[in-house]
Coordinates of C-alpha atoms in Angstrom, one line a residue:
Chain A
X271 CA 0.9 23.3 22.2
X272 CA 1.0 26.2 24.7
X273 CA -2.2 27.6 23.2
X274 CA -5.5 25.9 24.4
X275 CA -7.0 26.1 21.0
X276 CA -4.4 23.6 19.8
X277 CA -4.9 21.2 22.6
X278 CA -5.8 17.8 21.2
X279 CA -9.5 17.0 21.8
X280 CA -10.7 13.9 23.8
X281 CA -12.2 11.1 21.8
X282 CA -15.9 10.6 22.2
X283 CA -15.2 7.1 23.4
X284 CA -13.1 6.3 26.4
X285 CA -10.2 4.2 25.2
X286 CA -8.5 1.8 27.8
X287 CA -5.9 -0.9 27.5
X288 CA -5.0 -3.8 29.7
X289 CA -1.4 -5.1 29.7
X290 CA 0.2 -7.8 32.0
X291 CA 2.6 -7.1 34.9
X292 CA 5.0 -9.5 33.2
X293 CA 5.3 -7.1 30.4
X294 CA 9.1 -6.4 31.3
X295 CA 10.2 -10.1 31.6
X296 CA 12.0 -10.2 28.4
X297 CA 14.2 -7.0 29.2
X298 CA 17.6 -7.5 30.1
X299 CA 18.1 -4.7 32.6
X300 CA 16.5 -1.9 34.4
X301 CA 17.3 0.5 31.6
X302 CA 15.6 -1.7 29.0
X303 CA 12.6 -1.9 31.3
X304 CA 12.5 1.7 31.9
X305 CA 12.6 2.4 28.2
X306 CA 9.9 -0.2 27.3
X307 CA 7.4 1.6 29.6
X308 CA 8.4 4.8 27.9
X309 CA 7.4 3.3 24.5
X310 CA 4.1 2.0 25.7
X311 CA 3.2 5.2 27.4
X312 CA 4.1 7.3 24.3
X313 CA 1.8 5.0 22.3
X314 CA -1.0 5.4 24.8
X315 CA -0.6 9.3 24.6
X316 CA -0.4 9.5 20.9
X317 CA -3.7 7.5 20.6
X318 CA -5.4 9.0 23.6
X319 CA -5.7 6.1 25.9
X320 CA -7.3 7.3 29.1
X321 CA -6.9 4.3 31.3
X322 CA -4.0 1.8 31.6
X323 CA -4.9 -1.5 33.5
X324 CA -2.0 -3.5 34.6
X325 CA -3.2 -7.0 35.3
X326 CA -1.0 -9.3 37.6
X327 CA 0.6 -12.1 35.6
X328 CA 3.7 -13.8 36.3
X329 CA 5.8 -16.2 34.1
X330 CA 8.9 -17.8 35.5
X331 CA 11.9 -16.3 34.0
X332 CA 15.2 -15.4 35.5
X333 CA 14.6 -11.8 34.5
X334 CA 11.5 -11.0 36.2
X335 CA 11.6 -8.7 39.2
X336 CA 8.4 -10.2 40.6
X337 CA 7.0 -8.4 43.6
X338 CA 8.5 -5.2 42.8
X339 CA 7.3 -5.2 39.1
X340 CA 3.9 -3.6 39.7
X341 CA 5.4 -0.8 41.7
X342 CA 8.1 -0.1 39.3
X343 CA 5.7 -0.1 36.2
X344 CA 3.3 2.3 38.0
X345 CA 6.1 4.6 39.0
X346 CA 7.3 5.0 35.5
X347 CA 3.9 5.4 33.8
X348 CA 2.9 8.0 36.6
X349 CA 6.1 9.9 36.3
X350 CA 5.9 10.2 32.5
X351 CA 2.3 11.2 32.8
X352 CA 3.0 13.9 35.4
X353 CA 3.9 17.4 34.0
X354 CA 7.6 17.9 34.2
X355 CA 7.4 20.8 36.4
X356 CA 5.7 18.8 39.3
X357 CA 8.0 15.7 39.0
X358 CA 10.5 16.9 41.5
X359 CA 7.9 17.4 44.2
X360 CA 6.0 14.2 43.5
X361 CA 8.8 11.8 42.8
X362 CA 11.6 11.6 45.3
X363 CA 14.9 9.9 44.3
X364 CA 14.3 6.3 43.8
X365 CA 16.3 3.5 42.3
X366 CA 13.3 2.9 39.9
X367 CA 14.0 6.2 38.4
X368 CA 17.6 5.8 37.8
X369 CA 17.1 5.9 33.9
X370 CA 14.2 8.4 34.0
X371 CA 16.5 10.7 32.1
X372 CA 16.2 8.6 29.0
X373 CA 12.5 8.6 29.0
X374 CA 10.9 10.3 26.1
X375 CA 8.7 13.3 26.8
X376 CA 5.0 12.6 26.3
X377 CA 4.2 16.2 25.2
X378 CA 0.4 15.9 26.0
X379 CA -1.7 18.8 26.5
X380 CA -0.9 19.7 30.3
X381 CA 2.8 19.3 29.9
X382 CA 3.1 22.9 28.7
X383 CA 6.4 24.5 28.6
X384 CA 5.5 28.1 29.2
X385 CA 7.1 29.0 32.5
X386 CA 7.0 32.7 32.8
X387 CA 4.3 34.4 34.8
X388 CA 4.1 37.3 32.2
X389 CA 3.2 34.9 29.4
X390 CA 0.2 33.5 31.3
X391 CA -3.0 34.0 29.6
X392 CA -6.6 34.1 30.9
X393 CA -8.4 30.8 30.0
X394 CA -5.3 28.6 30.4
X395 CA -5.7 25.1 32.1
X396 CA -2.9 23.6 34.0
X397 CA -1.9 20.8 36.5
X398 CA -1.1 22.0 39.8
X399 CA 0.0 20.6 43.3
X400 CA -1.3 21.6 46.7
X401 CA 1.7 22.7 48.7
X402 CA 0.0 24.2 51.7
X403 CA -3.6 24.0 52.9
X404 CA -5.2 25.3 56.1
X405 CA -8.8 26.2 57.4
X406 CA -9.1 29.1 55.1
X407 CA -7.3 28.5 51.8
X408 CA -4.8 26.4 49.9
X409 CA -1.5 27.3 48.1
X410 CA -0.9 25.7 44.7
X411 CA 2.3 25.1 42.6
X412 CA 1.4 25.4 39.0
X413 CA 5.1 25.3 37.6
X414 CA 5.8 29.1 38.2
X415 CA 8.1 30.9 40.6
X416 CA 4.9 32.5 42.0
X417 CA 2.7 30.2 43.8
X418 CA -1.2 30.8 43.6
X419 CA -3.9 30.9 46.3
X420 CA -7.1 28.9 45.9
X421 CA -9.9 29.8 48.2
X422 CA -10.7 26.0 49.1
X423 CA -9.6 25.0 52.6
X424 CA -8.4 21.7 53.9
X425 CA -7.0 20.0 50.7
X426 CA -4.7 17.1 50.8
X427 CA -1.0 18.2 50.7
X428 CA 0.9 17.0 47.6
X429 CA -2.3 16.1 45.7
X430 CA -2.6 17.1 42.0
X431 CA -5.4 19.2 40.7
X432 CA -6.3 20.8 37.6
X433 CA -6.8 24.5 37.5
X434 CA -8.3 27.1 35.3
X435 CA -6.8 30.5 35.1
X436 CA -8.8 33.8 34.9
X437 CA -8.0 37.4 34.9
X438 CA -10.1 39.3 37.5
X439 CA -9.6 42.9 38.2
X440 CA -6.1 42.7 36.3
X441 CA -5.0 39.9 38.6
X442 CA -4.6 36.2 37.6
X443 CA -6.7 34.0 39.7
X444 CA -7.1 30.2 39.7
X445 CA -10.1 28.0 40.2
X446 CA -10.2 24.1 40.5
X447 CA -11.8 22.1 37.8
X448 CA -12.5 18.4 37.2
X449 CA -10.3 17.2 34.3
X450 CA -13.0 14.5 33.4
X451 CA -15.1 17.2 32.2
X452 CA -12.6 18.8 29.9
X453 CA -12.9 18.3 26.3
X454 CA -9.1 17.8 25.9
X455 CA -7.1 14.7 26.0
X456 CA -5.8 15.0 29.7
X457 CA -3.3 11.9 29.9
X458 CA -3.9 8.5 31.3
X459 CA -4.5 6.9 34.7
X460 CA -3.0 3.8 36.0
X461 CA -5.0 0.8 37.7
X462 CA -3.8 -2.4 38.9
X463 CA -6.7 -5.0 38.7
X464 CA -7.3 -8.6 38.1
X465 CA -8.0 -9.4 34.5
X466 CA -11.1 -11.2 35.2
X467 CA -12.4 -8.3 37.2
X468 CA -11.5 -5.9 34.4
X469 CA -13.4 -8.0 31.8
X470 CA -16.3 -8.2 34.1
X471 CA -16.7 -4.5 34.3
X472 CA -16.5 -4.4 30.5
X473 CA -18.9 -7.1 29.8
X474 CA -21.6 -4.6 28.5
X475 CA -19.0 -2.3 26.7
X476 CA -16.6 -3.4 23.9
X477 CA -13.4 -5.4 24.5
X478 CA -10.8 -6.2 21.8
X479 CA -8.5 -9.2 22.4
X480 CA -5.5 -9.2 20.3
X481 CA -3.7 -12.3 19.1
X482 CA -1.9 -13.9 16.2
X483 CA -4.6 -16.5 16.3
X484 CA -7.5 -13.9 16.4
X485 CA -10.2 -13.5 13.7
X486 CA -9.5 -11.5 10.5
X487 CA -9.7 -7.8 11.2
X488 CA -10.7 -7.2 7.6
X489 CA -13.7 -9.4 7.9
X490 CA -14.8 -8.1 11.4
X491 CA -14.3 -4.4 10.7
X492 CA -18.0 -3.4 10.1
X493 CA -19.2 -5.4 13.2
X494 CA -16.4 -3.8 15.3
X495 CA -17.0 -0.3 14.2
X496 CA -20.8 -0.5 14.6
X497 CA -20.1 -1.7 18.2
X498 CA -17.6 1.0 19.0
X499 CA -19.9 3.7 17.8
X500 CA -22.8 2.3 20.2
X501 CA -20.7 2.0 23.5
X502 CA -19.1 4.6 25.6
X503 CA -15.8 2.6 26.3
X504 CA -13.6 0.4 24.6
X505 CA -10.8 -1.8 26.1
X506 CA -8.0 -3.5 24.2
X507 CA -6.3 -6.4 26.0
X508 CA -2.8 -7.5 25.3
X509 CA -0.9 -10.8 26.1
X510 CA 2.4 -11.1 27.9
X511 CA 6.0 -11.6 26.3
X512 CA 6.1 -15.4 27.1
X513 CA 2.4 -16.1 27.2
X514 CA -0.4 -15.1 24.7
X515 CA -3.9 -14.3 25.7
X516 CA -5.4 -17.6 25.0
X517 CA -3.4 -19.7 27.6
X518 CA -3.7 -16.8 29.9
X519 CA -7.6 -16.9 29.7
X520 CA -7.4 -20.6 30.0
X521 CA -5.5 -20.6 33.3
X522 CA -7.8 -17.9 34.7
X523 CA -10.9 -19.8 33.4
X524 CA -12.0 -16.7 31.5
X525 CA -14.6 -17.5 28.9
X526 CA -15.7 -15.2 26.1
X527 CA -19.0 -15.8 24.5
X528 CA -20.4 -12.4 24.1
X529 CA -21.3 -10.1 21.3
X530 CA -19.2 -7.3 22.8
X531 CA -16.0 -9.3 22.6
X532 CA -13.7 -9.2 19.5
X533 CA -10.8 -11.7 19.2
X534 CA -8.8 -10.1 16.5
X535 CA -5.6 -10.4 14.8
X536 CA -4.7 -6.8 14.0
X537 CA -1.4 -7.6 12.1
X538 CA -2.7 -9.9 9.3
X539 CA 0.1 -11.9 7.6
X540 CA 2.9 -10.7 9.8
X541 CA 6.4 -11.1 8.5
X542 CA 8.1 -12.3 11.9
X543 CA 7.3 -15.3 13.9
X544 CA 6.3 -13.2 16.9
X545 CA 5.2 -9.6 17.6
X546 CA 6.1 -8.0 21.0
X547 CA 3.4 -6.5 23.3
X548 CA 4.7 -2.9 22.4
X549 CA 4.6 -3.6 18.7
X550 CA 1.2 -5.0 18.9
X551 CA -0.1 -2.1 20.9
X552 CA 1.2 0.6 18.5
X553 CA 0.0 -1.3 15.5
X554 CA -3.4 -1.9 17.0
X555 CA -4.1 1.4 18.4
X556 CA -3.0 3.0 15.1
X557 CA -5.5 1.0 13.2
X558 CA -8.4 1.7 15.8
X559 CA -7.5 5.2 15.5
X560 CA -7.7 5.1 11.8
X561 CA -11.0 3.2 11.8
X562 CA -12.6 5.4 14.3
X563 CA -11.9 8.7 12.5
X564 CA -12.8 7.0 9.2
X565 CA -16.2 5.9 10.5
X566 CA -17.2 9.3 11.9
X567 CA -15.9 11.5 9.2
Chain B
X2 CA 9.0 -21.1 11.8
X3 CA 11.3 -23.8 10.8
X4 CA 8.7 -25.6 8.5
X5 CA 8.6 -23.9 5.1
X6 CA 5.0 -24.2 4.9
X7 CA 4.6 -21.6 7.6
X8 CA 7.1 -19.1 6.1
X9 CA 5.2 -15.8 5.6
X10 CA 4.5 -15.1 2.0
X11 CA 5.7 -12.0 0.2
X12 CA 3.4 -9.2 -0.5
X13 CA 2.4 -8.8 -4.1
X14 CA 3.6 -5.3 -4.0
X15 CA 7.1 -4.4 -3.2
X16 CA 7.1 -2.2 -0.1
X17 CA 10.1 0.2 0.6
X18 CA 10.7 2.9 3.1
X19 CA 13.1 5.9 3.1
X20 CA 14.3 7.4 6.3
X21 CA 16.9 10.0 7.0
X22 CA 20.5 9.5 8.0
X23 CA 19.7 11.9 10.8
X24 CA 17.4 9.5 12.4
X25 CA 19.5 9.0 15.4
X26 CA 20.2 12.7 16.2
X27 CA 17.8 12.7 19.2
X28 CA 19.3 9.7 20.8
X29 CA 21.5 10.2 23.8
X30 CA 24.2 7.5 23.3
X31 CA 25.3 4.5 21.3
X32 CA 23.1 2.1 23.3
X33 CA 19.8 4.3 22.4
X34 CA 21.1 4.6 18.7
X35 CA 21.5 0.8 18.5
X36 CA 18.1 0.1 20.0
X37 CA 16.3 2.7 17.7
X38 CA 17.6 0.9 14.6
X39 CA 16.3 -2.4 16.2
X40 CA 12.9 -0.9 16.6
X41 CA 12.9 0.3 13.0
X42 CA 14.2 -3.0 11.7
X43 CA 11.7 -5.0 13.6
X44 CA 8.8 -2.9 12.3
X45 CA 10.2 -3.4 8.7
X46 CA 10.3 -7.1 9.2
X47 CA 6.8 -7.4 10.7
X48 CA 5.2 -5.5 7.7
X49 CA 7.4 -7.1 5.1
X50 CA 9.5 -4.0 3.9
X51 CA 11.8 -5.2 1.1
X52 CA 14.0 -2.1 0.7
X53 CA 15.1 0.5 3.3
X54 CA 16.6 3.6 1.7
X55 CA 18.6 5.8 3.9
X56 CA 18.8 9.3 2.4
X57 CA 21.7 11.6 3.6
X58 CA 20.3 14.3 5.8
X59 CA 22.1 16.2 8.5
X60 CA 20.7 18.7 11.0
X61 CA 23.0 20.5 13.4
X62 CA 22.8 19.0 16.8
X63 CA 25.6 18.1 19.3
X64 CA 24.5 14.5 19.3
X65 CA 25.0 13.9 15.7
X66 CA 27.7 11.4 14.7
X67 CA 27.8 12.8 11.2
X68 CA 30.3 11.0 9.0
X69 CA 30.1 7.6 10.7
X70 CA 26.3 7.8 10.9
X71 CA 25.6 6.1 7.5
X72 CA 28.1 3.3 8.2
X73 CA 26.8 2.7 11.8
X74 CA 23.1 2.6 10.6
X75 CA 23.7 0.3 7.7
X76 CA 25.9 -2.1 10.0
X77 CA 23.1 -2.5 12.5
X78 CA 20.3 -3.0 9.9
X79 CA 22.5 -5.5 8.1
X80 CA 23.6 -7.3 11.3
X81 CA 20.0 -7.7 12.3
X82 CA 18.8 -8.9 8.9
X83 CA 21.7 -11.5 8.7
X84 CA 20.8 -15.1 9.8
X85 CA 22.3 -15.4 13.4
X86 CA 24.5 -18.4 12.3
X87 CA 26.3 -16.2 9.9
X88 CA 26.9 -13.2 12.0
X89 CA 30.2 -14.2 13.4
X90 CA 31.7 -14.7 10.0
X91 CA 30.3 -11.5 8.4
X92 CA 30.5 -9.1 11.3
X93 CA 33.9 -8.9 12.9
X94 CA 34.1 -7.2 16.2
X95 CA 33.4 -3.5 15.8
X96 CA 32.7 -0.6 18.2
X97 CA 29.4 -0.2 16.3
X98 CA 28.3 -3.5 17.5
X99 CA 29.0 -2.8 21.1
X100 CA 25.4 -3.1 22.2
X101 CA 24.2 -5.6 19.5
X102 CA 23.4 -8.2 22.2
X103 CA 20.6 -5.9 23.1
X104 CA 19.0 -6.1 19.6
X105 CA 15.7 -7.8 19.3
X106 CA 15.7 -11.0 17.1
X107 CA 13.9 -10.3 13.6
X108 CA 12.7 -13.9 13.6
X109 CA 12.0 -13.8 9.7
X110 CA 11.9 -16.9 7.7
X111 CA 15.5 -17.3 7.2
X112 CA 16.5 -17.0 10.8
X113 CA 15.7 -20.6 11.3
X114 CA 16.8 -22.1 14.4
X115 CA 17.2 -25.7 13.5
X116 CA 20.9 -26.4 13.7
X117 CA 21.3 -30.2 13.7
X118 CA 22.0 -31.9 10.4
X119 CA 19.7 -34.8 11.2
X120 CA 16.7 -32.5 11.4
X121 CA 17.2 -31.1 7.9
X122 CA 14.5 -31.7 5.4
X123 CA 14.3 -32.0 1.8
X124 CA 12.9 -28.8 0.3
X125 CA 14.3 -26.5 3.0
X126 CA 15.6 -23.0 2.0
X127 CA 18.3 -21.4 4.0
X128 CA 20.9 -18.7 3.7
X129 CA 24.5 -19.6 3.4
X130 CA 28.0 -18.2 3.1
X131 CA 30.7 -18.9 0.5
X132 CA 33.7 -20.0 2.7
X133 CA 35.9 -21.6 -0.1
X134 CA 35.8 -21.5 -3.9
X135 CA 38.2 -22.7 -6.6
X136 CA 38.1 -23.5 -10.2
X137 CA 35.8 -26.7 -9.5
X138 CA 33.5 -26.1 -6.7
X139 CA 32.6 -23.9 -3.8
X140 CA 32.1 -24.8 -0.1
X141 CA 29.2 -23.3 1.8
X142 CA 28.5 -22.7 5.5
X143 CA 24.7 -23.0 6.1
X144 CA 24.8 -22.9 9.9
X145 CA 25.7 -26.5 10.5
X146 CA 28.8 -28.3 11.6
X147 CA 28.9 -30.0 8.2
X148 CA 29.9 -27.8 5.4
X149 CA 28.1 -28.3 1.9
X150 CA 29.6 -28.4 -1.4
X151 CA 28.2 -26.4 -4.5
X152 CA 29.2 -27.4 -7.9
X153 CA 29.5 -23.7 -9.1
X154 CA 33.2 -22.5 -9.3
X155 CA 34.8 -19.2 -8.7
X156 CA 32.3 -17.6 -6.4
X157 CA 33.3 -14.7 -4.0
X158 CA 34.5 -15.6 -0.7
X159 CA 32.2 -14.4 2.2
X160 CA 29.3 -13.6 -0.2
X161 CA 25.8 -14.6 1.1
X162 CA 23.8 -17.0 -1.0
X163 CA 20.3 -18.6 -0.7
X164 CA 20.3 -22.3 -1.1
X165 CA 17.7 -25.0 -1.6
X166 CA 18.2 -28.4 0.0
X167 CA 17.3 -31.6 -1.8
X168 CA 17.8 -35.2 -0.9
X169 CA 19.3 -37.0 -3.9
X170 CA 20.3 -40.7 -3.4
X171 CA 19.8 -40.5 0.3
X172 CA 22.4 -37.5 0.3
X173 CA 21.3 -34.0 1.1
X174 CA 22.5 -31.6 -1.7
X175 CA 22.3 -27.8 -2.0
X176 CA 21.6 -25.7 -5.0
X177 CA 21.8 -21.9 -5.3
X178 CA 18.6 -20.0 -5.9
X179 CA 17.6 -16.3 -6.4
X180 CA 15.9 -15.1 -3.4
X181 CA 14.1 -12.6 -5.5
X182 CA 12.0 -15.4 -7.0
X183 CA 10.9 -16.8 -3.8
X184 CA 7.3 -16.3 -2.7
X185 CA 8.3 -15.9 0.8
X186 CA 9.3 -12.7 2.7
X187 CA 13.0 -12.8 2.7
X188 CA 14.1 -9.8 4.7
X189 CA 15.1 -6.3 3.6
X190 CA 18.0 -4.8 1.7
X191 CA 19.7 -1.4 2.7
X192 CA 20.5 1.3 0.2
X193 CA 22.0 4.7 0.7
X194 CA 20.7 7.1 -1.8
X195 CA 19.9 10.8 -2.2
X196 CA 16.2 11.6 -1.5
X197 CA 15.7 13.3 -5.0
X198 CA 17.1 10.3 -6.8
X199 CA 15.0 7.9 -4.7
X200 CA 11.8 9.9 -5.7
X201 CA 12.8 10.2 -9.2
X202 CA 12.9 6.4 -9.5
X203 CA 9.5 6.2 -8.1
X204 CA 7.8 8.9 -10.2
X205 CA 5.7 6.2 -12.1
X206 CA 5.0 4.1 -9.0
X207 CA 3.3 5.1 -5.6
X208 CA 4.8 7.3 -3.0
X209 CA 3.4 8.0 0.5
X210 CA 4.8 11.2 2.2
X211 CA 3.9 11.2 6.0
X212 CA 3.4 14.3 8.1
X213 CA 1.3 15.9 10.7
X214 CA 0.4 18.4 8.0
X215 CA -0.5 15.7 5.4
X216 CA -4.0 15.2 4.1
X217 CA -6.7 13.3 5.8
X218 CA -6.0 9.5 5.3
X219 CA -9.8 8.9 5.8
X220 CA -10.7 11.0 2.9
X221 CA -7.9 9.7 0.4
X222 CA -8.2 5.9 1.3
X223 CA -10.0 5.0 -1.9
X224 CA -7.7 6.9 -4.2
X225 CA -4.7 5.4 -2.4
X226 CA -5.8 1.9 -2.4
X227 CA -6.7 2.1 -6.1
X228 CA -3.3 3.3 -6.9
X229 CA -1.6 0.7 -4.7
X230 CA -3.5 -2.2 -6.4
X231 CA -2.2 -0.7 -9.8
X232 CA 1.4 -0.4 -9.2
X233 CA 4.3 -2.9 -8.4
X234 CA 6.0 -0.8 -5.8
X235 CA 5.2 1.4 -2.9
X236 CA 7.5 3.8 -1.2
X237 CA 6.7 5.4 2.2
X238 CA 9.1 8.4 3.0
X239 CA 9.6 9.7 6.6
X240 CA 11.1 12.9 7.8
X241 CA 13.7 13.5 10.5
X242 CA 13.7 14.0 14.2
X243 CA 14.3 17.7 14.0
X244 CA 13.1 18.6 10.5
X245 CA 9.9 17.3 8.9
X246 CA 9.6 16.3 5.2
X247 CA 8.1 19.7 4.1
X248 CA 11.2 21.8 5.1
X249 CA 13.5 18.9 3.8
X250 CA 11.6 19.0 0.3
X251 CA 12.0 22.9 0.3
X252 CA 15.8 22.8 0.9
X253 CA 16.3 20.1 -1.7
X254 CA 13.8 21.7 -4.3
X255 CA 11.9 18.7 -4.3
X256 CA 8.3 19.4 -5.9
X257 CA 5.4 16.9 -5.9
X258 CA 2.7 17.6 -8.4
X259 CA 1.9 14.1 -9.3
X260 CA -1.0 11.7 -9.1
X261 CA 1.2 9.0 -7.6
X262 CA 2.2 11.0 -4.7
X263 CA 0.2 11.0 -1.4
X264 CA 1.0 13.6 1.2
X265 CA -0.9 11.8 4.3
X266 CA -1.3 12.3 7.9
X267 CA -1.6 8.5 9.1
X268 CA -2.1 9.5 12.7
X269 CA -5.4 11.8 12.6
X270 CA -5.8 13.7 15.7
X271 CA -2.8 12.7 17.6
X272 CA -2.8 13.1 21.3
X273 CA 0.9 14.4 21.6
X274 CA 2.6 17.5 20.2
X275 CA 5.1 15.4 18.2
X276 CA 5.4 11.8 16.9
X277 CA 8.8 10.2 16.4
X278 CA 10.0 8.6 13.2
X279 CA 9.9 5.2 14.6
X280 CA 6.3 5.8 16.1
X281 CA 5.2 7.1 12.7
X282 CA 6.7 4.2 10.9
X283 CA 5.0 1.4 12.8
X284 CA 1.6 3.3 12.8
X285 CA 1.8 4.1 9.1
X286 CA 3.0 0.5 8.1
X287 CA 0.2 -1.0 10.4
X288 CA -2.5 0.9 8.7
X289 CA -1.1 0.1 5.2
X290 CA -0.9 -3.5 6.1
X291 CA -4.5 -3.5 7.2
X292 CA -5.8 -1.5 4.1
X293 CA -3.9 -3.7 1.8
X294 CA -5.4 -6.9 3.0
X295 CA -8.8 -5.4 3.5
X296 CA -8.7 -4.4 -0.1
X297 CA -7.7 -7.7 -1.5
X298 CA -9.6 -9.9 0.7

């Protein structure tokens, strides 16, 4: 994927998901917890999810790591999304990362493998890290032995930036760009937010709520697709390992009486008694991806 | 799921998948290998796959366990499909099962949890194991303290049977039934078979071949659904971690020029450079499940 022409394009709609902080409560140990976040992150990357909301939710089980849960989850998600060549600088050794070696590579566009200066091409886009910044300029690590200068002063050390490479007078120069304006899928961002708050922000957009008790996806397809093509953002909300969305909504006094909400069962006639969050996530995003492309072909 | 009325029904079509024996070659250790089979088995159970074909395929990597691969894979798949109450008898301690405690429960219909005799109901269907058999009768373990008698002589010790419970003169009696005739989804069977042979057997049925280079699923949907509704069996074939189906077919001199074959990309416009076999499996089976129910609603 090193050639920019092969970079996967962004979806026209901004796709987001919301998952509970209790997502790891059915995992037996740190290794399983790490791998589960890996599976979810991979699914998000395959289907071009741009925002992952973690909503605080606790359910009493002996395996829950409670307070540290949120920090652990966000660390693993962010570690995975970070280009491998910047990880050492951004993620100091931590007990959270004990099993990071088992995490699957995301292989999204900015995880480029090219690491030789002589292979760089004009027009390339990469992620970089500000490693030095003074009143005149900044120095950026873009994953090569050679560091690059940026003529922007006073940037925050250790902040990630997206850069554009351009050959000027036979020298390769970098300039800073806003990844939000790129037409390529550029990974996801992690947010911790109360579920009620998340849904409030989406009340004029489109929200899919997934559960075994949801409405028939077959019968709601047309209405869903029409809505998805109208709005700019789509959120898919998932329940917890030991508590589905219906009881969670009840406890939080969340009511859904809105044309923009879809309460759907995306796995009609499932063969097993239960479906895990990560299984529901891949299955749901796969159908949405298919329906999306099917409707705009 | 202990009540028979809530048992998931069989699909009208027999759904099968084919995966390579090299499926574990990108796993770092026995634990990861065990968990990967667990993920695949879960996906098969959710989407009611009845046959899993493992086709011999080896690709040189240092992680491959080669000769023992097939035995390990089938052991884990069979262990998972076996009702938990029969596992101790059917699966003696083995190094293959070292991490079986981490495997997810399938929770398919015959993994019933009821284990008290007094809760048994007339009409129940369960899996049992022949633990004694002579010239007159056989004795069966159906997961309860009390063993049941079957008036069929000379059955193979340690063979699994499906039984039907019926109250006769206030006594609970069992009779043997063929699970193939049940209208419920009753788990999967594992077969080891050469890929060419598998495809030969399906040449008059329907075969989906999945790859990134496959044809547009959106544009082939109608033809696919029409075919699926015509035939009695559908096979979905997946490639290997380090070798896709196209090079595998080339090496094995398999040619596909048949109306019953569909070479499809089920993950249009993927955001990552590669998709693993288990990711492709869940994504593909989810779309097929959706399309199937959408077309017969």
